[in-house]
Coordinates of N, CA and C and ligand atoms in Angstrom, one line a residue:
M1 N 37.7 13.8 -29.3 CA 36.7 13.1 -28.5 C 37.2 11.7 -28.1
P2 N 37.1 11.3 -26.8 CA 37.6 10.0 -26.5 C 36.7 8.9 -27.1
K3 N 37.3 7.8 -27.4 CA 36.5 6.7 -28.0 C 35.5 6.1 -26.9
A4 N 34.4 5.7 -27.4 CA 33.4 5.1 -26.5 C 33.9 3.7 -26.0
V5 N 33.9 3.5 -24.7 CA 34.4 2.2 -24.2 C 33.3 1.2 -24.2
A6 N 32.0 1.7 -24.1 CA 30.9 0.7 -24.0 C 29.8 1.2 -24.9
G7 N 28.8 0.3 -25.1 CA 27.6 0.7 -26.0 C 26.8 1.7 -25.4
P8 N 25.8 2.3 -26.1 CA 25.0 3.4 -25.7 C 24.2 3.1 -24.4
E9 N 23.8 1.8 -24.2 CA 22.9 1.5 -23.1 C 23.7 1.7 -21.8
I10 N 25.0 1.2 -21.8 CA 25.8 1.3 -20.6 C 26.2 2.8 -20.4
E11 N 26.5 3.5 -21.5 CA 26.8 4.9 -21.3 C 25.7 5.7 -20.7
R12 N 24.5 5.3 -21.1 CA 23.3 6.0 -20.6 C 23.1 5.7 -19.1
L13 N 23.3 4.4 -18.7 CA 23.3 4.1 -17.3 C 24.3 4.9 -16.5
I14 N 25.5 5.0 -17.0 CA 26.5 5.8 -16.3 C 26.1 7.3 -16.2
Q15 N 25.6 7.8 -17.3 CA 25.1 9.2 -17.3 C 24.0 9.5 -16.3
L16 N 23.1 8.5 -16.2 CA 22.0 8.7 -15.2 C 22.5 8.6 -13.8
L17 N 23.4 7.6 -13.5 CA 23.9 7.4 -12.2 C 24.7 8.6 -11.8
A18 N 25.4 9.3 -12.7 CA 26.2 10.4 -12.4 C 25.4 11.6 -12.0
R19 N 24.0 11.6 -12.2 CA 23.2 12.7 -11.8 C 22.8 12.6 -10.3
L20 N 23.1 11.4 -9.7 CA 22.7 11.2 -8.3 C 23.6 12.1 -7.4
P21 N 23.0 12.6 -6.3 CA 23.9 13.4 -5.5 C 25.0 12.6 -4.9
G22 N 26.2 13.2 -4.8 CA 27.3 12.5 -4.3 C 28.1 11.6 -5.2
L23 N 27.5 11.4 -6.4 CA 28.2 10.5 -7.4 C 28.7 11.4 -8.5
G24 N 30.1 11.4 -8.7 CA 30.6 12.0 -9.9 C 30.7 11.0 -11.0
P25 N 31.3 11.4 -12.2 CA 31.4 10.5 -13.3 C 32.2 9.3 -13.0
R26 N 33.3 9.4 -12.2 CA 34.1 8.2 -11.9 C 33.3 7.2 -11.1
S27 N 32.7 7.7 -10.0 CA 32.0 6.8 -9.1 C 30.8 6.2 -9.8
A28 N 30.2 7.0 -10.7 CA 29.0 6.5 -11.5 C 29.4 5.4 -12.4
R29 N 30.6 5.5 -13.0 CA 31.2 4.4 -13.8 C 31.4 3.1 -12.9
R30 N 31.9 3.3 -11.7 CA 32.2 2.2 -10.8 C 30.8 1.6 -10.4
A31 N 29.8 2.4 -10.1 CA 28.5 1.9 -9.7 C 27.9 1.1 -10.8
A32 N 28.0 1.6 -12.1 CA 27.4 1.0 -13.2 C 28.0 -0.4 -13.4
L33 N 29.3 -0.4 -13.3 CA 30.0 -1.7 -13.4 C 29.6 -2.7 -12.3
F34 N 29.5 -2.2 -11.1 CA 29.0 -3.0 -10.0 C 27.6 -3.6 -10.3
L35 N 26.7 -2.7 -10.7 CA 25.3 -3.2 -11.0 C 25.3 -4.3 -12.1
I36 N 26.2 -4.0 -13.1 CA 26.2 -5.0 -14.2 C 26.7 -6.3 -13.8
K37 N 27.8 -6.3 -12.9 CA 28.3 -7.5 -12.4 C 27.4 -8.2 -11.5
K38 N 26.6 -7.4 -10.7 CA 25.7 -8.0 -9.7 C 24.3 -8.0 -10.3
R39 N 24.1 -8.4 -11.5 CA 22.9 -8.2 -12.2 C 21.7 -8.8 -11.4
E40 N 21.9 -10.1 -11.0 CA 20.7 -10.7 -10.3 C 20.6 -10.3 -8.9
Q41 N 21.7 -10.1 -8.1 CA 21.6 -9.8 -6.7 C 21.2 -8.4 -6.4
V42 N 21.7 -7.4 -7.3 CA 21.5 -6.0 -7.0 C 20.7 -5.3 -8.1
M43 N 21.1 -5.5 -9.3 CA 20.4 -4.7 -10.4 C 18.9 -5.0 -10.5
A44 N 18.6 -6.3 -10.6 CA 17.2 -6.6 -10.8 C 16.3 -6.1 -9.6
P45 N 16.7 -6.4 -8.3 CA 15.9 -5.9 -7.2 C 15.8 -4.3 -7.2
L46 N 16.9 -3.7 -7.6 CA 16.9 -2.2 -7.6 C 15.9 -1.7 -8.7
A47 N 16.0 -2.3 -9.8 CA 15.1 -1.9 -10.9 C 13.6 -2.1 -10.5
A48 N 13.3 -3.2 -9.8 CA 12.0 -3.5 -9.4 C 11.6 -2.5 -8.3
A49 N 12.5 -2.2 -7.4 CA 12.2 -1.2 -6.3 C 11.9 0.2 -6.9
L50 N 12.7 0.5 -7.9 CA 12.5 1.8 -8.6 C 11.1 1.9 -9.3
E51 N 10.7 0.8 -9.9 CA 9.4 0.8 -10.6 C 8.3 0.9 -9.6
V52 N 8.4 0.2 -8.5 CA 7.3 0.3 -7.4 C 7.3 1.8 -6.9
A53 N 8.5 2.3 -6.6 CA 8.6 3.7 -6.1 C 7.9 4.7 -7.0
L54 N 8.2 4.5 -8.3 CA 7.7 5.4 -9.3 C 6.2 5.4 -9.4
E55 N 5.6 4.2 -9.1 CA 4.2 4.0 -9.2 C 3.5 4.5 -7.9
K56 N 4.1 4.2 -6.7 CA 3.4 4.3 -5.5 C 3.7 5.6 -4.7
I57 N 4.9 6.1 -4.8 CA 5.3 7.2 -3.9 C 4.7 8.5 -4.4
S58 N 4.2 9.3 -3.4 CA 3.6 10.6 -3.8 C 3.8 11.5 -2.6
V59 N 3.5 12.8 -2.9 CA 3.6 13.8 -1.9 C 2.4 13.9 -1.0
C60 N 2.6 13.8 0.3 CA 1.4 13.7 1.3 C 0.6 15.0 1.1
R61 N -0.7 14.8 1.0 CA -1.6 16.0 0.7 C -1.8 16.8 2.0
I62 N -1.4 16.3 3.1 CA -1.6 17.1 4.3 C -0.3 17.8 4.6
C63 N 0.9 17.1 4.7 CA 2.1 17.7 5.3 C 3.2 17.9 4.2
G64 N 3.1 17.3 3.1 CA 4.2 17.5 2.1 C 5.3 16.5 2.2
N65 N 5.2 15.6 3.1 CA 6.2 14.5 3.2 C 6.1 13.6 2.0
I66 N 7.1 12.7 1.8 CA 7.0 11.8 0.6 C 6.8 10.4 1.2
D67 N 5.9 9.7 0.7 CA 5.6 8.3 1.2 C 4.9 7.5 0.2
S68 N 4.8 6.2 0.5 CA 4.0 5.3 -0.4 C 2.6 5.2 -0.1
Q69 N 2.2 5.9 1.0 CA 0.7 6.1 1.3 C 0.4 7.5 1.5
N70 N -0.9 7.9 1.2 CA -1.3 9.3 1.2 C -2.7 9.4 1.9
P71 N -2.8 10.0 3.1 CA -1.8 10.7 3.9 C -0.6 9.8 4.3
C72 N 0.5 10.4 4.6 CA 1.7 9.7 4.8 C 1.6 9.0 6.2
T73 N 2.6 8.1 6.4 CA 2.7 7.3 7.7 C 2.6 8.2 8.9
V74 N 3.3 9.4 8.9 CA 3.4 10.3 10.0 C 2.0 10.9 10.3
C75 N 1.4 11.4 9.2 CA 0.1 12.0 9.4 C -1.0 11.0 9.8
A76 N -0.8 9.8 9.3 CA -1.9 8.8 9.6 C -1.7 8.1 11.0
D77 N -0.6 8.4 11.7 CA -0.3 7.8 13.0 C -1.1 8.5 14.1
P78 N -2.1 7.8 14.7 CA -2.9 8.5 15.7 C -2.2 8.7 17.0
R79 N -1.1 8.0 17.2 CA -0.4 8.1 18.5 C 0.5 9.4 18.6
R80 N 0.7 10.0 17.4 CA 1.5 11.2 17.4 C 0.7 12.4 18.0
D81 N 1.5 13.3 18.6 CA 0.9 14.5 19.2 C 0.4 15.5 18.2
G82 N -0.9 15.5 17.9 CA -1.4 16.4 16.9 C -1.5 17.9 17.3
S83 N -1.0 18.2 18.5 CA -1.1 19.6 19.0 C 0.2 20.3 18.6
V84 N 1.2 19.6 18.1 CA 2.4 20.2 17.7 C 2.7 20.0 16.2
I85 N 3.0 21.1 15.5 CA 3.4 20.9 14.1 C 4.9 21.4 14.0
V86 N 5.7 20.5 13.5 CA 7.1 20.9 13.3 C 7.3 21.3 11.8
V87 N 7.7 22.6 11.6 CA 7.8 23.1 10.2 C 9.2 22.9 9.7
V88 N 9.4 22.2 8.6 CA 10.7 22.0 8.0 C 10.7 22.5 6.5
A89 N 11.9 22.8 6.0 CA 12.0 23.3 4.6 C 11.9 22.1 3.7
D90 N 12.4 21.0 4.0 CA 12.6 19.9 3.1 C 12.3 18.5 3.7
V91 N 11.9 17.6 2.9 CA 11.6 16.2 3.4 C 12.9 15.7 4.1
A92 N 14.1 16.0 3.6 CA 15.3 15.5 4.2 C 15.4 16.0 5.6
D93 N 14.9 17.2 5.9 CA 14.9 17.7 7.3 C 14.0 16.9 8.2
L94 N 12.8 16.6 7.6 CA 11.8 15.8 8.4 C 12.4 14.4 8.7
W95 N 13.1 13.8 7.8 CA 13.7 12.5 8.0 C 14.8 12.6 9.0
A96 N 15.6 13.7 9.0 CA 16.7 13.9 9.9 C 16.1 14.0 11.4
L97 N 15.0 14.8 11.5 CA 14.4 14.9 12.8 C 13.8 13.6 13.3
E98 N 13.3 12.8 12.4 CA 12.7 11.5 12.8 C 13.8 10.6 13.3
R99 N 15.0 10.7 12.6 CA 16.1 9.8 13.0 C 16.6 10.2 14.4
A100 N 16.5 11.5 14.7 CA 16.9 12.0 16.0 C 16.0 11.5 17.1
G101 N 14.7 11.3 16.7 CA 13.7 10.8 17.6 C 13.4 11.7 18.7
A102 N 13.6 13.0 18.6 CA 13.4 13.9 19.7 C 12.0 14.5 19.8
V103 N 11.2 14.3 18.7 CA 9.9 15.0 18.8 C 8.9 14.0 18.2
D104 N 7.7 13.9 18.9 CA 6.7 13.0 18.5 C 5.5 13.8 18.1
A105 N 5.7 14.5 17.0 CA 4.6 15.4 16.6 C 4.3 15.2 15.1
K106 N 3.5 16.1 14.6 CA 3.2 16.1 13.1 C 4.1 17.1 12.5
Y107 N 4.2 17.1 11.2 CA 5.2 17.9 10.4 C 4.4 18.8 9.4
H108 N 5.2 19.8 8.9 CA 4.7 20.5 7.7 C 6.0 20.8 6.9
V109 N 6.0 20.3 5.6 CA 7.1 20.5 4.7 C 6.8 21.7 3.8
L110 N 7.7 22.8 3.9 CA 7.4 24.0 3.1 C 7.8 23.8 1.7
G111 N 8.7 23.0 1.4 CA 9.2 22.8 0.0 C 10.3 23.8 -0.3
G112 N 11.0 24.3 0.7 CA 12.1 25.3 0.5 C 12.0 26.4 1.5
T113 N 12.8 27.4 1.3 CA 12.7 28.6 2.1 C 12.6 29.8 1.2
L114 N 12.1 30.9 1.8 CA 12.0 32.2 1.0 C 13.4 32.6 0.6
S115 N 13.5 33.0 -0.6 CA 14.8 33.4 -1.1 C 14.6 34.5 -2.2
P116 N 14.5 35.7 -1.9 CA 14.3 36.8 -2.9 C 15.4 36.7 -4.0
L117 N 16.6 36.4 -3.7 CA 17.7 36.4 -4.7 C 17.4 35.3 -5.7
D118 N 16.9 34.1 -5.3 CA 16.6 33.0 -6.2 C 15.2 33.1 -6.7
G119 N 14.5 34.1 -6.4 CA 13.1 34.3 -6.9 C 12.1 33.3 -6.2
V120 N 12.4 32.9 -5.0 CA 11.4 32.0 -4.3 C 10.6 32.9 -3.4
G121 N 9.3 33.0 -3.7 CA 8.4 33.8 -2.8 C 7.4 32.9 -2.1
P122 N 6.6 33.5 -1.2 CA 5.6 32.7 -0.4 C 4.7 31.8 -1.2
Q123 N 4.4 32.2 -2.5 CA 3.5 31.4 -3.3 C 4.2 30.1 -3.8
D124 N 5.5 30.1 -3.7 CA 6.2 28.9 -4.1 C 6.3 27.9 -3.0
L125 N 5.9 28.2 -1.8 CA 6.0 27.3 -0.7 C 4.6 27.0 -0.2
T126 N 4.5 26.0 0.7 CA 3.2 25.6 1.2 C 2.8 26.4 2.5
I127 N 3.1 27.7 2.5 CA 2.9 28.5 3.7 C 1.3 28.7 3.9
D128 N 0.6 28.9 2.9 CA -0.9 29.0 3.1 C -1.5 27.8 3.8
A129 N -1.1 26.7 3.3 CA -1.6 25.4 3.9 C -1.2 25.3 5.4
L130 N 0.0 25.8 5.7 CA 0.5 25.7 7.1 C -0.4 26.6 7.9
V131 N -0.7 27.9 7.5 CA -1.5 28.8 8.2 C -2.9 28.2 8.5
T132 N -3.4 27.5 7.5 CA -4.7 26.9 7.7 C -4.6 25.8 8.7
R133 N -3.6 25.0 8.7 CA -3.4 23.9 9.6 C -3.2 24.5 11.0
A134 N -2.5 25.6 11.1 CA -2.2 26.1 12.5 C -3.4 26.7 13.1
H135 N -4.5 27.0 12.3 CA -5.7 27.5 12.9 C -6.7 26.4 13.4
A136 N -6.3 25.1 13.2 CA -7.1 24.0 13.7 C -7.1 24.1 15.2
P137 N -8.3 23.8 15.9 CA -8.4 24.0 17.3 C -7.4 23.1 18.1
E138 N -7.0 21.9 17.6 CA -6.2 21.0 18.3 C -4.7 21.5 18.3
V139 N -4.3 22.4 17.4 CA -2.9 22.8 17.3 C -2.6 23.9 18.3
K140 N -1.5 23.6 19.1 CA -1.2 24.5 20.2 C 0.2 25.1 20.0
E141 N 1.1 24.4 19.3 CA 2.5 24.9 19.1 C 2.9 24.6 17.7
V142 N 3.6 25.6 17.1 CA 4.3 25.4 15.8 C 5.8 25.6 16.0
I143 N 6.6 24.6 15.8 CA 8.0 24.6 16.0 C 8.7 24.9 14.6
L144 N 9.3 26.0 14.5 CA 10.0 26.3 13.2 C 11.4 25.7 13.2
A145 N 11.5 24.6 12.6 CA 12.8 23.8 12.5 C 13.5 24.1 11.2
L146 N 13.9 25.4 11.0 CA 14.4 25.8 9.8 C 15.9 26.1 9.9
N147 N 16.6 26.1 8.8 CA 18.1 26.3 8.8 C 18.4 27.6 9.4
A148 N 19.6 27.6 10.1 CA 20.1 28.8 10.7 C 20.9 29.7 9.7
T149 N 20.2 29.9 8.5 CA 20.8 30.7 7.5 C 19.9 31.9 7.3
V150 N 20.4 32.9 6.5 CA 19.6 34.1 6.3 C 18.2 33.7 5.8
D151 N 18.2 32.9 4.7 CA 16.9 32.5 4.1 C 16.0 31.7 5.1
G152 N 16.6 30.9 5.9 CA 15.8 30.1 6.9 C 15.2 31.0 7.9
Q153 N 16.0 32.0 8.4 CA 15.5 32.9 9.4 C 14.5 33.9 8.9
T154 N 14.7 34.3 7.6 CA 13.7 35.2 7.0 C 12.4 34.5 6.9
T155 N 12.4 33.2 6.5 CA 11.2 32.4 6.4 C 10.5 32.3 7.8
A156 N 11.3 32.1 8.8 CA 10.8 31.9 10.1 C 10.1 33.2 10.6
H157 N 10.7 34.3 10.3 CA 10.0 35.6 10.7 C 8.7 35.8 9.9
Y158 N 8.8 35.5 8.6 CA 7.6 35.7 7.8 C 6.4 34.8 8.3
I159 N 6.7 33.6 8.6 CA 5.7 32.7 9.1 C 5.1 33.1 10.5
T160 N 6.1 33.6 11.4 CA 5.7 34.0 12.7 C 4.7 35.2 12.6
D161 N 4.9 36.1 11.7 CA 4.0 37.2 11.5 C 2.6 36.7 11.0
L162 N 2.6 35.7 10.1 CA 1.3 35.2 9.6 C 0.5 34.5 10.7
L163 N 1.2 34.0 11.7 CA 0.6 33.1 12.7 C 0.2 34.0 13.9
Q164 N 0.3 35.3 13.9 CA -0.1 36.2 15.0 C -1.4 35.9 15.5
D165 N -2.4 35.7 14.6 CA -3.8 35.6 15.1 C -4.2 34.1 15.3
A166 N -3.3 33.2 15.0 CA -3.6 31.8 15.3 C -3.4 31.6 16.8
N167 N -4.1 30.7 17.4 CA -4.0 30.4 18.8 C -2.9 29.4 19.1
V168 N -1.7 29.7 18.7 CA -0.5 28.8 18.8 C 0.7 29.5 19.4
T169 N 1.5 28.8 20.1 CA 2.8 29.3 20.5 C 3.8 28.9 19.3
V170 N 4.5 29.9 18.9 CA 5.5 29.7 17.8 C 6.9 29.6 18.4
T171 N 7.6 28.5 18.2 CA 8.9 28.4 18.8 C 9.9 28.0 17.7
R172 N 11.2 28.1 17.9 CA 12.2 27.8 16.9 C 13.3 27.0 17.6
L173 N 14.1 26.4 16.8 CA 15.2 25.6 17.3 C 16.2 26.5 18.0
A174 N 16.8 26.0 19.1 CA 17.9 26.8 19.8 C 19.1 26.8 18.8
H175 N 19.8 27.9 18.9 CA 21.1 28.0 18.2 C 22.2 27.9 19.3
G176 N 23.3 27.2 19.0 CA 24.3 27.1 20.0 C 25.3 26.1 19.8
V177 N 25.9 25.6 20.9 CA 27.0 24.7 20.9 C 26.5 23.3 20.5
P178 N 27.1 22.7 19.4 CA 26.7 21.3 19.0 C 27.1 20.3 20.1
V179 N 26.3 19.2 20.2 CA 26.7 18.1 21.1 C 28.1 17.6 20.8
G180 N 29.0 17.6 21.8 CA 30.3 17.2 21.5 C 31.2 18.3 21.0
G181 N 30.7 19.5 20.9 CA 31.4 20.6 20.3 C 32.4 21.2 21.3
E182 N 33.6 21.7 20.8 CA 34.5 22.4 21.7 C 34.5 23.9 21.4
L183 N 34.4 24.7 22.4 CA 34.2 26.1 22.3 C 35.2 26.8 21.4
E184 N 36.5 26.5 21.6 CA 37.5 27.2 20.9 C 37.4 27.1 19.4
Y185 N 36.7 26.0 18.9 CA 36.6 25.8 17.5 C 35.3 26.4 16.9
L186 N 34.5 26.9 17.7 CA 33.2 27.4 17.2 C 33.4 28.8 16.6
D187 N 32.6 29.1 15.6 CA 32.6 30.5 15.0 C 32.0 31.5 16.0
E188 N 32.3 32.8 15.8 CA 31.8 33.8 16.7 C 30.3 33.8 16.8
G189 N 29.6 33.7 15.6 CA 28.2 33.8 15.5 C 27.5 32.7 16.4
T190 N 28.0 31.5 16.3 CA 27.4 30.4 17.1 C 27.7 30.6 18.6
L191 N 28.9 31.0 18.9 CA 29.2 31.2 20.3 C 28.3 32.3 20.9
A192 N 28.2 33.4 20.2 CA 27.3 34.5 20.6 C 25.9 34.1 20.8
A193 N 25.4 33.3 19.9 CA 24.0 32.8 20.0 C 23.9 31.9 21.2
A194 N 24.9 31.1 21.4 CA 24.8 30.1 22.6 C 24.8 30.9 23.9
I195 N 25.6 32.0 24.0 CA 25.5 32.8 25.2 C 24.2 33.5 25.4
R196 N 23.7 34.0 24.3 CA 22.4 34.7 24.4 C 21.3 33.8 24.8
Q197 N 21.3 32.5 24.3 CA 20.2 31.6 24.5 C 20.6 30.6 25.7
R198 N 21.4 31.0 26.6 CA 21.8 30.2 27.7 C 20.6 29.8 28.5
T199 N 20.7 28.6 29.1 CA 19.5 28.1 29.9 C 20.0 27.8 31.3
P200 N 19.0 27.8 32.3 CA 19.4 27.5 33.7 C 19.9 26.1 33.8
F201 N 20.9 25.9 34.7 CA 21.5 24.6 34.8 C 20.8 23.8 35.9
Ligands
ZN301 ZN1 1.8 13.7 5.9

C-alpha cells in the first residue's frame, strides 16, 4: 500500500472530488490542492454556495427541472408559451435546449428513458404526470426532444401512444446533418435519416 501523503481530511476531499464527472483521481488531487491554496478566494465561497444549494435546490413539482425556487423559473415565467411542452429525458437536456435558445416553451423532465435491459419501466419515469399535463386545454403541442438512441426512440413511441386521446400534436426532433457537418464523414444511419426527412428549400 502506498504511504499516505496527506491527512485523512485532505484524502477525503480528494476522494469526494474524484466522484465528480470528468474528474479522475489525478485531476481531483490537483483540484484539491488548488482549493487548499485558494482557501479564501475559492474554497470558502464554494463551500458557502454548496451549503445554500443543499438547502434551497429542489426538483420542480410541475416539470421536474432543478431550481432554487419551486415551481421552477421556467414554469413560473408567464411569458413562456404554455401551449407547447418540450419533453426531455434529463435536466441536462433542458439546460442544453435553453442554451440553444430555440424554443420558448414549457418543459417536462422524464427522469430518464425506458430501458428494459436496465430495468427502467414507465413507473420509474414521470410519464403519468406528462399525460396529465398534456390533457390541459391550453396545451396544443408536445415536442419529444429525446435522444436518437434505441431507448430514446422506444420512449418516444410509448409516449406517443399514450397521448393518442389528448388534443395535442406530438412532434419530435429532426434527425439529420449537424450544423457545420460534412456529408462524407456522417454515418449511414444519419445520412439516411437526413434524406428521409428532407425539407423543401
Ligand atoms: Zn418547472
